[in-house]
Coordinates of C-alpha atoms in Angstrom, one line a residue:
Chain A
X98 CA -19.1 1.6 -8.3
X99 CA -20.8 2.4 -5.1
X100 CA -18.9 -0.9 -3.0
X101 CA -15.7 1.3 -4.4
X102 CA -16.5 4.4 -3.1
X103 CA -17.6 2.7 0.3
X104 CA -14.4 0.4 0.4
X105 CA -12.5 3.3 -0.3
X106 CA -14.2 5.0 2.6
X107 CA -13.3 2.2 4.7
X108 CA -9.6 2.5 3.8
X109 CA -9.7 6.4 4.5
X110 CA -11.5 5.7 7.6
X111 CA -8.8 3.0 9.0
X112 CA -6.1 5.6 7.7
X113 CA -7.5 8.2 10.1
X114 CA -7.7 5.5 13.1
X115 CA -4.0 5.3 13.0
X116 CA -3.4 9.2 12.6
X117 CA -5.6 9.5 16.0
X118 CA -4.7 6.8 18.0
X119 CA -0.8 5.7 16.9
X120 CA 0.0 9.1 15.3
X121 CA 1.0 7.3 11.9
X122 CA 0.2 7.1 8.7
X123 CA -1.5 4.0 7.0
X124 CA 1.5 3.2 4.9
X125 CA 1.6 -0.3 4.7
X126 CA 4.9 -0.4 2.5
X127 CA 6.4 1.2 5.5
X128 CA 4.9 -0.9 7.9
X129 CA 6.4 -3.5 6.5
X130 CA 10.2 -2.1 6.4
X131 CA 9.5 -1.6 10.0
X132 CA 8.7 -5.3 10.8
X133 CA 11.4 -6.2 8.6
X134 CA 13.7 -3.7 10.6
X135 CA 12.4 -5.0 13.9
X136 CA 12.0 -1.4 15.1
X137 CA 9.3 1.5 15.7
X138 CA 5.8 0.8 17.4
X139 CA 5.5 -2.9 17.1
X140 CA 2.4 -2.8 19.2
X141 CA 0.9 -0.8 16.0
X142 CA 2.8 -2.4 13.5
X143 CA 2.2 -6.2 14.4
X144 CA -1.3 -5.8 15.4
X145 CA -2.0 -3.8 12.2
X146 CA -0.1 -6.4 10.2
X147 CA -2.2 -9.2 11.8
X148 CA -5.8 -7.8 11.6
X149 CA -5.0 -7.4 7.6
X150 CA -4.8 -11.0 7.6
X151 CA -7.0 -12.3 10.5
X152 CA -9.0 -10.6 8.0
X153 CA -8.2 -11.7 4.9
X154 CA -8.8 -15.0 5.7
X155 CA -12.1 -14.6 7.6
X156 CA -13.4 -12.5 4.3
X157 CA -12.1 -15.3 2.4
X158 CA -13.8 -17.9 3.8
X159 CA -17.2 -15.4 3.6
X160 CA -16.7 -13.8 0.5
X161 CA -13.9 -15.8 -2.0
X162 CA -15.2 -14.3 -5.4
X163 CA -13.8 -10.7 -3.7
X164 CA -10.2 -12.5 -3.9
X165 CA -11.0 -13.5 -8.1
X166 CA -6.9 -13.7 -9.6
X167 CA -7.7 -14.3 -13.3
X168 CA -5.0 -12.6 -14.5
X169 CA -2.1 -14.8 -16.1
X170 CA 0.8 -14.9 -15.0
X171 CA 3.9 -17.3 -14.3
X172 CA 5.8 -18.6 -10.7
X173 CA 8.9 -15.8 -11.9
X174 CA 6.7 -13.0 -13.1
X175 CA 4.4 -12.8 -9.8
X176 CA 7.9 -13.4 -7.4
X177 CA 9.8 -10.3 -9.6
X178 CA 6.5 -8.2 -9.5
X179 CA 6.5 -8.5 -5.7
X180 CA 10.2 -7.8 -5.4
X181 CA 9.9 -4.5 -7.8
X182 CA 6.9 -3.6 -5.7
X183 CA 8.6 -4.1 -2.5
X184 CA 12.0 -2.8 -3.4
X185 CA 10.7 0.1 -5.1
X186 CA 8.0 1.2 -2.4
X187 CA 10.4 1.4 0.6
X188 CA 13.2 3.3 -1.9
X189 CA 10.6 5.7 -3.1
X190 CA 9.4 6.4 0.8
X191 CA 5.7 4.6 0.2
X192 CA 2.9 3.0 -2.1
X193 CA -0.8 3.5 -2.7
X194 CA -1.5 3.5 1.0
X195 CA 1.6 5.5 2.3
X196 CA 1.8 8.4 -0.9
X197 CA -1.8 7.8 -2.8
X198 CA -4.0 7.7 0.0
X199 CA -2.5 9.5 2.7
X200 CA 0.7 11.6 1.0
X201 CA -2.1 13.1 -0.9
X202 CA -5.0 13.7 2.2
X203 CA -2.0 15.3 3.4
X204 CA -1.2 17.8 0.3
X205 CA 2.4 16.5 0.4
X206 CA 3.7 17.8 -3.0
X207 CA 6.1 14.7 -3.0
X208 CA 3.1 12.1 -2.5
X209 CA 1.1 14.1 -5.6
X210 CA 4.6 13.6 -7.5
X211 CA 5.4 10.0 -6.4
X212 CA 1.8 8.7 -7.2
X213 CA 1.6 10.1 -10.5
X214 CA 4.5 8.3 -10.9
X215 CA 3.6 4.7 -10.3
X216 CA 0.8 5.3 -11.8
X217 CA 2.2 6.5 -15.2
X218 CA 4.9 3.7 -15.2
X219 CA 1.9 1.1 -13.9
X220 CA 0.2 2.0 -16.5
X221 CA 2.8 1.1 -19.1
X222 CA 3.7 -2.1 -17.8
X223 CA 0.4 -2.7 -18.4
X224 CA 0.2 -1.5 -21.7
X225 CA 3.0 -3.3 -22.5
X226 CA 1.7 -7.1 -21.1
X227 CA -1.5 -6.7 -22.3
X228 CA -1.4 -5.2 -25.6
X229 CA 2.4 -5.6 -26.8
X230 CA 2.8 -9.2 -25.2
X231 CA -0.6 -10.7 -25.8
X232 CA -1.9 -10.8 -22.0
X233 CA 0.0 -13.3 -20.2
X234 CA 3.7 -13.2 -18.7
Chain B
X131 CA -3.3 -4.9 25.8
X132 CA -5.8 -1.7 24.1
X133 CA -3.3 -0.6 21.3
X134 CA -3.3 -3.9 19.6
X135 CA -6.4 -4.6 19.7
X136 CA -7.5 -0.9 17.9
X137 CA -4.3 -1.7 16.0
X138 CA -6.3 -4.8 15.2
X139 CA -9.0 -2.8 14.5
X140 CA -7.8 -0.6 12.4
X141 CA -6.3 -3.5 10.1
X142 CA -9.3 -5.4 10.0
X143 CA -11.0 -2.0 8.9
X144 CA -8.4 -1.5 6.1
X145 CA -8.8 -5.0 4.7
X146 CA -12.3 -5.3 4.6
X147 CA -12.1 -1.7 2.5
X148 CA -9.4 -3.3 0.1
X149 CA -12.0 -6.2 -0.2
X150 CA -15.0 -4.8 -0.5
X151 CA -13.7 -2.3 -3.3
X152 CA -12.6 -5.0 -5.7
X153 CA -8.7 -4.3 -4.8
X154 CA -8.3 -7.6 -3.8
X155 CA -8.9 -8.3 -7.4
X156 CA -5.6 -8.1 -9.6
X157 CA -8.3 -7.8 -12.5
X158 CA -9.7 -4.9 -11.3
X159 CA -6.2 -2.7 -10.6
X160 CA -4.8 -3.7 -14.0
X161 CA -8.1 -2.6 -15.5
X162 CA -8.1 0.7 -14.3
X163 CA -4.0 0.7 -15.4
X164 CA -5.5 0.0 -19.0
X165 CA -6.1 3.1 -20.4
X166 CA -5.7 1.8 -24.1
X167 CA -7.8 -1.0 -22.9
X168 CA -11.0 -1.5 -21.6
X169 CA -10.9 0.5 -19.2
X170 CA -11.8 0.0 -15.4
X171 CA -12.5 3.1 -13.2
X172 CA -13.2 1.9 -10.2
X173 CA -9.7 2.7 -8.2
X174 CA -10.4 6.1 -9.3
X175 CA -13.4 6.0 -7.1
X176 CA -11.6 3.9 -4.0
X177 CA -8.8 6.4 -4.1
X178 CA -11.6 9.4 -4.2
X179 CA -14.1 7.9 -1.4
X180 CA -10.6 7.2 0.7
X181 CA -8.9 10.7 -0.2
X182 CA -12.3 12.3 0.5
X183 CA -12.7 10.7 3.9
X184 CA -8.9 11.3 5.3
X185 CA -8.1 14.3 3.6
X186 CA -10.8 16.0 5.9
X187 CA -10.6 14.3 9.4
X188 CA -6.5 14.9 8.8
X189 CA -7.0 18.0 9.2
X190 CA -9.6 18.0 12.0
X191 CA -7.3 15.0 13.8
X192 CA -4.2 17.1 13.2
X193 CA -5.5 20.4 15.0
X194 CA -4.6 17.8 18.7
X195 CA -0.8 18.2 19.7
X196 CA -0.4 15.1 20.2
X197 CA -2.4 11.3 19.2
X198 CA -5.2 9.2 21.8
X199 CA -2.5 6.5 22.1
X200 CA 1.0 7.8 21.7
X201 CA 3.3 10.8 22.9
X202 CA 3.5 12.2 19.5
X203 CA 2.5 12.2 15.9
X204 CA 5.3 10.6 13.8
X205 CA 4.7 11.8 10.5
X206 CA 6.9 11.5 7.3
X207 CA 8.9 14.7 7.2
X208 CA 11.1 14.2 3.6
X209 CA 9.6 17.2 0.9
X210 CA 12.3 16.9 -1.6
X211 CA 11.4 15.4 -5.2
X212 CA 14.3 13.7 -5.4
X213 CA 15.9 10.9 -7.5
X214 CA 14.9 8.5 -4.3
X215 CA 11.4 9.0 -5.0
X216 CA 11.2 8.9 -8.6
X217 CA 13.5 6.1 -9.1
X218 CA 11.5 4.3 -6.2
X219 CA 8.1 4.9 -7.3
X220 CA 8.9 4.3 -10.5
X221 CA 10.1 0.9 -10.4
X222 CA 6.7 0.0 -7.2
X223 CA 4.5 1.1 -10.6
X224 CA 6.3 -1.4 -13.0
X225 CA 6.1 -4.0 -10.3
X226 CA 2.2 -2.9 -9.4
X227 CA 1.2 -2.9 -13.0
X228 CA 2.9 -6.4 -13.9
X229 CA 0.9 -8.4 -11.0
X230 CA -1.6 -6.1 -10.0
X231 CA -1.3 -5.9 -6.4
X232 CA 0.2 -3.5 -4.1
X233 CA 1.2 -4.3 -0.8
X234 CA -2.0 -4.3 1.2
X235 CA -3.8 -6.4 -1.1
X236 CA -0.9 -9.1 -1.2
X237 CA -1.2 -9.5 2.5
X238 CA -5.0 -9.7 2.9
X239 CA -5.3 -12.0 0.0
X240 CA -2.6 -14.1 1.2
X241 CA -5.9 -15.8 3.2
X242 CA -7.4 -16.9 0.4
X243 CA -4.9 -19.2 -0.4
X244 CA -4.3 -18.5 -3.6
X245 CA -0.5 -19.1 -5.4
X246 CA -0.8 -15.5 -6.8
X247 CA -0.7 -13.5 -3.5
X248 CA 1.3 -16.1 -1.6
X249 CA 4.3 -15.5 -4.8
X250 CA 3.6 -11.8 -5.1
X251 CA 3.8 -11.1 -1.6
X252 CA 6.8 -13.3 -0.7
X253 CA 8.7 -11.5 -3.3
X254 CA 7.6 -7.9 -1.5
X255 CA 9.2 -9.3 1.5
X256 CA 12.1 -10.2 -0.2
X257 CA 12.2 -6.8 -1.6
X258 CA 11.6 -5.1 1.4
X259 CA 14.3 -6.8 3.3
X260 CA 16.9 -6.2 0.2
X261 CA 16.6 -2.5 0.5
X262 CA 16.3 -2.4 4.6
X263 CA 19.7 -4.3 4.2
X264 CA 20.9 -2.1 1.4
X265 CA 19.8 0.9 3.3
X266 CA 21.8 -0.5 6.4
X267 CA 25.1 -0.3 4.6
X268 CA 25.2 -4.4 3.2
X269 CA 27.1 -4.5 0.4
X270 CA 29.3 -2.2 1.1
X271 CA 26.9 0.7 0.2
X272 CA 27.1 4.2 2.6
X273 CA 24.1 3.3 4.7
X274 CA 21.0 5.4 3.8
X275 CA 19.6 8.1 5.6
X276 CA 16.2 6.7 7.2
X277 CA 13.1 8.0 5.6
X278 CA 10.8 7.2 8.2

């Protein structure tokens, strides 16, 4: 519980690095459309983009339990996940960084709104996989 | 040469956060998505401890008219609850709940080598690019307003 709250910490830390340096939020759904768009502050973007993995591989290479991906599921269910995730971040404005983490340090109304949101319809999805559908997609 | 490398920074920060809270873990998000289930609290607590830290120095780093390393704050300025939002978070959840990883996990776990992350997030590119293109006017859709 306590590596949680300090992890968490960490993330609301890094989120406030980029509000006082780039003047941006720590939205990394949106960070994303902008590499894809090839627009916005690419010097924040990119470099942002590349420390998540620099570091993800370093803490990897440290640390591989922290990256533990028991759950089951197939090639086509991981791929459409990702594509639901992705599709429906950047049409709903943001994810758990952009609308959980700092839509709601900022009080935005539609953050609270949008997070509740995912969470109720995450929530189901898993509902229905692991109790309607036996655990494994 | 400075902004990348405190955009660096701040990356490396954001991972090692993800990491060390367990939401590199798809195990650990669709626990705490169980509620009928055994149930997982922990991103409760990772959303608390990063909530608790940015909800206060927002407000401290927002009293400065402008950023350290830009000429302005470019903030998200959309307040409507609209169908957009719904309809967008809605669908993020199902795909969130079905794998367990959002975003920022996918790309930081993508160094683990794992299949999972590597399929997950090349789908959220895929995604990504489908609206951006959809949102440009492809398809012969009005193009979108952009919400950034």
């Amino acid at each position: 519980m306590l590596s949680a709250l300090i992890g968490g910490a960490m993330i609301g830390l890094s989120a406030s690095l980029c509000l006082l340096l780039f003047g941006r939020i720590a939205g990394i759904s949106g960070i994303m459309g902008a590499l894809v768009r090839r627009e916005g502050d690419r010097s924040f973007t990119a470099s942002f983009v590349a420390g998540l993995l620099v570091t993800g591989v370093i803490l990897a290479l440290l640390r591989p339990e922290l990256f533990e991906a028991s759950v089951l599921r197939s090639p086509v269910a991981l791929v459409i996940a990702g594509l639901l995730a992705g599709f429906g971040a950047r049409l709903g404005g943001g994810c758990t960084s952009g609308h959980g983490v700092c839509g709601i340090s900022r009080l935005s109304v539609r953050s609270i709104a949008g997070t509740l949101t995912f969470m109720v319809t995450g929530a189901i999805t898993v509902f229905v996989v692991q109790h309607l559908l036996g655990g494994s997609l | 040469m400075i902004r990348p490398l405190l955009g660096f920074a701040a990356g490396a920060l954001f991972a090692a956060g993800l990491a060390i809270s367990g939401m590199t873990q798809p195990s650990k998000v669709i626990g705490f998505l169980d509620l009928f289930g055994d149930w997982d609290p922990a991103l409760a607590l990772v959303m608390g401890g990063a909530v608790g830290v940015h909800l206060l120095s927002y407000r401290l780093i927002m009293r400065r008219s402008s950023p350290l390393l830009s000429t302005h704050f470019d903030l998200p300025v959309l307040k409507a609850l609209d169908g957009r939002l719904l309809a967008g978070t809605a669908v993020f959840g199902i795909g969130w709940g079905l794998a367990g990883y959002c975003p920022g996990p996918a790309l930081v776990s993508l160094g683990s080598g794992r299949t999972a992350p590597l399929l997950v997030a090349a789908g959220m590119i895929a995604g990504v690019a489908l609206f951006e293109a959809i949102a440009k006017g492809a398809f012969g859709r009005r193009p979108l307003p952009s919400l950034d």
